[in-house]
Coordinates of C-alpha atoms and ligand atoms in Angstrom, one line a residue:
X1 CA 0.0 0.0 0.0
X2 CA 1.3 3.5 -0.8
X3 CA 1.2 5.8 2.2
X4 CA 0.5 9.5 1.4
X5 CA 2.5 11.9 3.7
X6 CA 0.6 15.1 4.2
X7 CA 2.0 18.1 6.0
X8 CA -0.5 20.2 7.9
X9 CA 0.3 23.4 9.8
X10 CA -0.8 22.9 13.4
X11 CA -1.6 26.7 13.8
X12 CA -3.7 26.9 10.7
X13 CA -4.9 23.4 9.6
X14 CA -5.9 23.6 5.9
X15 CA -9.6 22.6 5.7
X16 CA -9.2 20.9 2.3
X17 CA -6.4 18.7 3.6
X18 CA -8.3 17.9 6.7
X19 CA -11.3 17.0 4.7
X20 CA -9.3 14.6 2.5
X21 CA -7.9 12.8 5.6
X22 CA -11.4 12.8 7.1
X23 CA -12.9 11.1 4.0
X24 CA -10.3 8.3 4.2
X25 CA -11.4 7.7 7.8
X26 CA -15.1 7.9 7.0
X27 CA -14.5 5.2 4.3
X28 CA -12.8 2.9 6.7
X29 CA -9.1 3.7 6.0
X30 CA -6.3 4.5 8.4
X31 CA -4.6 7.9 9.0
X32 CA -1.8 8.6 11.5
X33 CA -2.1 12.1 13.0
X34 CA -0.4 14.3 15.6
X35 CA -1.9 14.8 19.1
X36 CA -0.4 16.7 22.0
X37 CA 0.7 13.4 23.7
X38 CA 2.1 11.2 21.0
X39 CA 1.1 10.4 17.3
X40 CA -2.0 8.3 17.0
X41 CA -2.9 5.6 14.4
X42 CA -6.5 6.5 13.6
X43 CA -9.4 4.5 12.2
X44 CA -13.2 5.1 12.4
X45 CA -14.0 3.9 16.0
X46 CA -17.5 2.8 15.0
X47 CA -16.4 0.5 12.2
X48 CA -15.3 -3.0 13.4
X49 CA -13.3 -3.4 10.2
X50 CA -11.3 -0.2 10.7
X51 CA -10.3 -1.3 14.2
X52 CA -9.3 -4.7 12.8
X53 CA -7.0 -2.9 10.4
X54 CA -5.4 -0.9 13.2
X55 CA -4.4 -4.1 15.0
X56 CA -3.1 -5.6 11.8
X57 CA -1.0 -2.4 10.9
X58 CA 0.6 -2.2 14.3
X59 CA 0.9 -5.9 15.0
X60 CA -1.0 -5.2 18.2
X61 CA -2.7 -8.0 20.2
X62 CA -6.4 -7.8 19.5
X63 CA -7.3 -8.0 23.2
X64 CA -5.6 -4.6 23.8
X65 CA -8.4 -2.0 23.4
X66 CA -8.2 1.2 21.6
X67 CA -8.9 4.7 22.9
X68 CA -11.8 6.5 21.2
X69 CA -11.0 10.1 20.5
X70 CA -13.8 12.7 20.4
X71 CA -13.8 16.5 19.8
X72 CA -17.1 17.6 21.3
X73 CA -18.9 16.8 24.6
X74 CA -22.1 15.9 22.8
X75 CA -20.3 12.8 21.3
X76 CA -19.7 11.3 24.7
X77 CA -23.3 10.0 25.7
X78 CA -23.8 8.0 22.5
X79 CA -20.7 5.8 23.4
X80 CA -20.6 5.9 27.3
X81 CA -23.5 4.2 29.0
X82 CA -23.0 6.1 32.3
X83 CA -20.9 9.1 32.9
X84 CA -20.6 9.9 36.7
X85 CA -20.7 13.4 38.0
X86 CA -17.0 13.4 39.0
X87 CA -16.0 12.3 35.5
X88 CA -17.8 15.3 34.1
X89 CA -16.0 17.5 36.6
X90 CA -12.7 16.0 35.5
X91 CA -13.6 16.5 31.9
X92 CA -14.4 20.2 32.7
X93 CA -10.9 20.6 34.2
X94 CA -8.8 18.5 31.8
X95 CA -10.6 18.2 28.4
X96 CA -9.5 18.9 25.8
X97 CA -6.1 17.5 26.9
X98 CA -4.0 14.5 27.9
X99 CA -6.6 12.6 29.9
X100 CA -8.4 9.4 29.0
X101 CA -11.5 8.2 30.9
X102 CA -13.0 4.7 31.0
X103 CA -16.8 4.1 31.1
X104 CA -19.2 1.3 30.4
X105 CA -19.8 1.3 26.7
X106 CA -22.9 1.4 24.6
X107 CA -23.6 -1.0 21.7
X108 CA -22.5 1.7 19.3
X109 CA -18.9 0.8 20.1
X110 CA -17.9 -2.4 18.3
X111 CA -16.2 -5.1 20.4
X112 CA -13.2 -4.9 18.1
X113 CA -12.6 -1.3 19.2
X114 CA -12.9 -2.1 22.9
X115 CA -10.8 -5.3 22.7
X116 CA -13.8 -7.4 23.7
X117 CA -14.3 -5.4 27.0
X118 CA -17.7 -4.1 28.1
X119 CA -16.0 -0.7 28.7
X120 CA -14.7 2.1 26.4
X121 CA -11.7 4.5 26.8
X122 CA -12.4 8.0 25.7
X123 CA -10.2 11.0 25.2
X124 CA -10.7 14.5 23.9
X125 CA -7.3 15.7 22.5
X126 CA -6.4 19.4 22.4
X127 CA -4.2 19.3 19.3
X128 CA -5.9 21.5 16.6
X129 CA -5.1 19.0 13.8
X130 CA -6.5 16.1 15.9
X131 CA -9.7 18.0 16.8
X132 CA -10.3 19.1 13.2
X133 CA -9.7 15.5 11.9
X134 CA -12.1 13.9 14.4
X135 CA -14.8 16.2 13.3
X136 CA -14.1 15.6 9.6
X137 CA -14.1 11.8 10.3
X138 CA -17.7 12.0 11.8
X139 CA -16.9 12.4 15.5
X140 CA -15.1 9.2 16.6
X141 CA -11.5 8.1 15.9
X142 CA -10.1 5.0 17.5
X143 CA -6.3 5.6 17.9
X144 CA -3.6 3.8 19.7
X145 CA 0.0 5.2 19.6
X146 CA 1.3 5.2 16.0
X147 CA 4.2 2.8 16.5
X148 CA 4.7 -0.8 15.6
X149 CA 3.6 -2.9 18.7
X150 CA 6.3 -3.1 21.3
X151 CA 8.4 -0.2 20.0
X152 CA 8.7 3.2 21.6
X153 CA 5.7 5.5 20.9
X154 CA 6.1 8.0 18.1
X155 CA 6.5 11.7 19.0
X156 CA 7.7 13.0 15.6
X157 CA 6.3 12.3 12.1
X158 CA 9.6 10.8 11.0
X159 CA 9.1 8.0 13.7
X160 CA 5.7 7.3 12.2
X161 CA 7.0 7.2 8.7
X162 CA 9.7 4.8 9.8
X163 CA 7.3 2.4 11.6
X164 CA 4.1 2.6 9.4
X165 CA 4.9 3.6 5.9
X166 CA 3.4 1.2 3.4
X167 CA 1.0 -0.2 6.1
X168 CA -1.6 2.7 6.3
X169 CA -3.3 5.1 3.9
X170 CA -2.0 8.4 5.2
X171 CA 0.4 10.0 7.7
X172 CA -0.3 13.6 8.7
X173 CA 2.9 15.5 9.6
X174 CA 1.9 18.2 12.1
X175 CA 5.2 18.7 13.9
X176 CA 6.5 17.2 17.2
X177 CA 4.3 16.2 20.1
X178 CA 4.4 18.7 23.0
X179 CA 4.0 16.3 25.9
X180 CA 5.7 13.2 24.5
X181 CA 4.1 10.6 26.8
X182 CA 0.7 9.0 26.4
X183 CA -2.4 10.2 28.3
X184 CA -3.2 9.6 31.9
X185 CA -6.0 6.9 32.0
X186 CA -8.6 7.1 34.8
X187 CA -11.2 4.3 35.2
X188 CA -14.7 5.5 36.3
X189 CA -16.3 2.1 36.3
X190 CA -15.6 1.4 39.9
X191 CA -16.8 3.1 43.1
X192 CA -13.6 5.3 43.3
X193 CA -11.7 6.6 40.3
X194 CA -8.6 4.5 39.5
X195 CA -5.5 5.6 37.7
X196 CA -4.7 2.8 35.2
X197 CA -1.8 4.6 33.5
X198 CA 0.1 7.7 34.8
X199 CA 0.7 10.6 32.4
X200 CA 0.8 14.4 32.3
X201 CA -1.8 14.5 35.0
X202 CA -0.3 12.8 38.1
X203 CA -2.0 11.5 41.3
X204 CA -1.7 14.8 43.2
X205 CA -3.3 16.8 40.4
X206 CA -6.2 14.3 40.0
X207 CA -6.8 14.1 43.8
X208 CA -7.0 17.9 44.0
X209 CA -9.9 17.8 41.4
X210 CA -11.6 14.6 42.4
X211 CA -10.9 13.9 46.1
X212 CA -10.3 10.2 46.6
X213 CA -8.4 8.6 43.7
X214 CA -6.6 5.2 43.7
X215 CA -3.7 3.9 41.7
X216 CA -4.2 0.5 40.0
X217 CA -2.1 -1.8 42.2
X218 CA -1.1 -3.7 39.0
X219 CA 1.1 -0.7 37.9
X220 CA 3.0 -0.2 41.2
X221 CA 6.6 -1.1 41.5
X222 CA 6.5 -4.6 43.0
X223 CA 3.3 -5.6 41.3
X224 CA 4.9 -8.1 38.9
X225 CA 6.7 -10.0 41.7
X226 CA 3.4 -10.1 43.7
X227 CA 1.5 -11.4 40.6
X228 CA -0.9 -8.4 40.5
X229 CA -1.9 -7.8 36.9
X230 CA -2.6 -4.2 35.6
X231 CA -6.2 -3.6 34.7
X232 CA -5.4 -1.9 31.4
X233 CA -4.5 -4.7 29.0
X234 CA -1.8 -2.6 27.3
X235 CA 0.1 -2.2 30.6
X236 CA 0.7 -6.0 30.7
X237 CA 2.9 -6.2 27.7
X238 CA 6.6 -5.4 27.3
X239 CA 6.5 -2.1 25.6
X240 CA 8.4 1.0 24.4
X241 CA 11.4 -1.2 24.1
X242 CA 14.6 -0.2 22.2
X243 CA 16.5 -3.0 20.5
X244 CA 19.3 -2.5 23.0
X245 CA 19.3 -3.9 26.5
X246 CA 18.2 -1.1 28.8
X247 CA 19.1 -1.0 32.5
X248 CA 18.0 1.6 35.0
X249 CA 20.4 2.6 37.8
X250 CA 18.7 4.0 40.9
X251 CA 20.2 5.5 44.1
X252 CA 21.9 8.4 45.6
X253 CA 23.1 10.7 42.7
X254 CA 26.9 10.5 43.2
X255 CA 26.7 6.7 43.5
X256 CA 24.5 6.4 40.4
X257 CA 27.1 8.3 38.3
X258 CA 30.0 6.0 39.5
X259 CA 27.9 2.9 39.0
X260 CA 26.7 3.8 35.5
X261 CA 30.3 4.7 34.5
X262 CA 31.6 1.4 35.9
X263 CA 28.9 -0.6 34.1
X264 CA 29.5 1.2 30.8
X265 CA 33.2 0.7 31.1
X266 CA 32.7 -3.0 31.7
X267 CA 30.4 -3.3 28.7
X268 CA 32.8 -1.4 26.5
X269 CA 35.6 -3.9 27.6
X270 CA 33.4 -6.6 26.3
X271 CA 33.4 -4.8 22.9
X272 CA 29.7 -3.6 23.3
X273 CA 28.5 -0.2 21.9
X274 CA 27.3 1.6 25.0
X275 CA 24.7 4.3 25.7
X276 CA 23.9 6.4 28.7
X277 CA 20.7 8.3 29.4
X278 CA 21.1 11.1 32.0
X279 CA 19.9 14.5 33.1
X280 CA 21.5 17.8 32.2
X281 CA 23.0 17.9 35.7
X282 CA 25.2 14.8 35.2
X283 CA 25.4 14.1 31.5
X284 CA 28.7 15.8 31.1
X285 CA 30.4 13.4 33.5
X286 CA 29.8 10.2 31.5
X287 CA 32.1 8.5 28.9
X288 CA 30.2 6.2 26.6
X289 CA 29.7 5.8 22.8
X290 CA 26.4 7.7 23.0
X291 CA 25.5 9.9 26.0
X292 CA 22.0 11.5 25.8
X293 CA 21.2 14.5 27.9
X294 CA 17.4 14.4 28.4
X295 CA 17.3 17.8 30.1
X296 CA 17.3 19.3 33.5
X297 CA 15.5 17.5 36.4
X298 CA 14.1 20.9 37.3
X299 CA 12.3 20.8 33.9
X300 CA 11.0 17.3 33.8
X301 CA 8.5 18.1 31.0
X302 CA 11.6 18.2 28.8
X303 CA 12.7 14.8 29.9
X304 CA 9.2 13.4 29.2
X305 CA 9.1 15.0 25.7
X306 CA 12.4 13.6 24.6
X307 CA 12.3 10.1 26.1
X308 CA 10.9 8.1 23.2
X309 CA 12.9 9.9 20.7
X310 CA 16.1 9.2 22.7
X311 CA 15.2 5.5 22.8
X312 CA 14.7 5.4 19.1
X313 CA 18.0 7.3 18.4
X314 CA 20.0 4.7 20.4
X315 CA 18.6 2.1 18.0
X316 CA 19.6 4.2 15.0
X317 CA 23.1 4.5 16.6
X318 CA 23.5 0.7 16.9
X319 CA 23.9 1.0 20.7
X320 CA 23.7 -2.5 22.3
X321 CA 23.4 -1.6 26.0
X322 CA 21.9 1.5 27.6
X323 CA 22.3 2.5 31.2
X324 CA 19.8 5.1 32.3
X325 CA 19.5 7.3 35.4
X326 CA 16.2 7.0 37.2
X327 CA 14.1 10.2 36.8
X328 CA 12.1 10.3 40.1
X329 CA 10.9 13.9 39.7
X330 CA 7.8 15.1 41.5
X331 CA 5.8 16.4 38.5
X332 CA 6.3 13.9 35.6
X333 CA 8.3 11.3 37.4
X334 CA 5.5 8.7 37.8
X335 CA 4.8 8.8 34.1
X336 CA 8.4 8.9 33.0
X337 CA 9.4 5.9 35.3
X338 CA 6.4 3.9 34.3
X339 CA 7.5 4.1 30.6
X340 CA 11.2 3.6 31.4
X341 CA 10.6 0.6 33.6
X342 CA 8.5 -1.1 30.9
X343 CA 11.1 -0.2 28.3
X344 CA 13.8 -1.8 30.5
X345 CA 11.7 -4.9 31.2
X346 CA 12.0 -3.8 34.9
X347 CA 15.7 -4.3 34.9
X348 CA 16.9 -2.0 37.8
X349 CA 20.2 -1.9 39.6
X350 CA 20.5 -0.1 43.0
X351 CA 23.8 1.9 43.2
Ligands
LIG1 P1 -2.2 3.4 23.5 O1 -3.4 3.9 22.7 O2 -1.3 2.7 22.6 O3 -1.7 4.5 24.3 O4 -2.9 2.3 24.5 C1 -4.1 2.5 25.1 C2 -4.1 2.0 26.4 O5 -5.4 2.1 27.0 C3 -3.7 0.6 26.5 O6 -2.9 0.4 27.7 C4 -5.0 -0.1 26.7 O7 -5.0 -1.4 27.3 C5 -5.8 0.9 27.6 N1 -7.3 0.8 27.4 C6 -8.0 1.1 26.4 N2 -9.3 0.8 26.6 C7 -9.4 0.3 27.8 C8 -10.5 -0.1 28.6 N3 -11.7 -0.2 28.2 N4 -10.2 -0.6 29.9 C9 -8.9 -0.6 30.3 N5 -7.8 -0.2 29.6 C10 -8.1 0.3 28.4
LIG2 MG1 0.9 2.3 22.7

């Protein structure tokens, strides 16, 4: 299949271009598009066949449900059977934006879209191209991250082109993603709202809006050893992984620097091409084949934005083993470490 690449200006989306992409979606085709979190691989959420095509293009397991993207509040009731009061409150505070909410679904949502679950995940993105495209597509776009399954999510059009060219109808290049990590997912189908995936909105921010909020015990640090499974199917798979082995080194900052350097030196001795992922504060102190400075820990939004791109660059550089500092920052730390731990297959060394 030939994939058309279409550049659209985020600040002034060309209506004719949006209409062309919208028509592909209305007719059941696939279009990758920018959002403020990561790029999405979109299909018409109400067509079972379009969702099937999404799983096939990504190589995604078909029991891993898709998030349905809407652009207007009036499109929520037709797909969500019950929307509790506090979910409306959260929508008022965070939509459009990097927040996904889970509700019981109506029969309008095909089982293919919800991965066979009786619930549906819904998000209203703030990216102007995404919003315009959703409206042009008829109101509902199912979109997982626009990467091949298992690979780091895509935050730049070039990542999407690399992963999905030849597999989908169109890729819209609308510039780089602002946030760089996927949405926070909050489940509203239980008595108390539960965070199934951390993202731009962290526990403290959600608690301030909602009062009591829980974190899915399946995504906490020791869950795997305790045999507790995450509720979001997608959180159960190895994910975001670079081709290289990735090891996280945690501990007191000075010890982390020495430990990472010792590990990188030992790997280099064995003839391996080495990479280090560090913050601006320490990056200058490492010697390795490829040292990536992800930004200052005082600006952890920068670290979040560049994380997936850094993992992909290590692959392009042919790095075989990457040692990463832990980024346990207060604002984005939960989300960054959630992705990094999954990318590392939970391989952590304490310095
Ligand atoms: P992605 O779109 O690639 O960011 O992945 C979407 C995430 O949302 C995956 O982890 C899914 O398992 C999760 N998800 C989507 N729908 C549901 C649902 N109905 N219940 C629980 N998790 C969901
Ligand atoms: Mg994904």
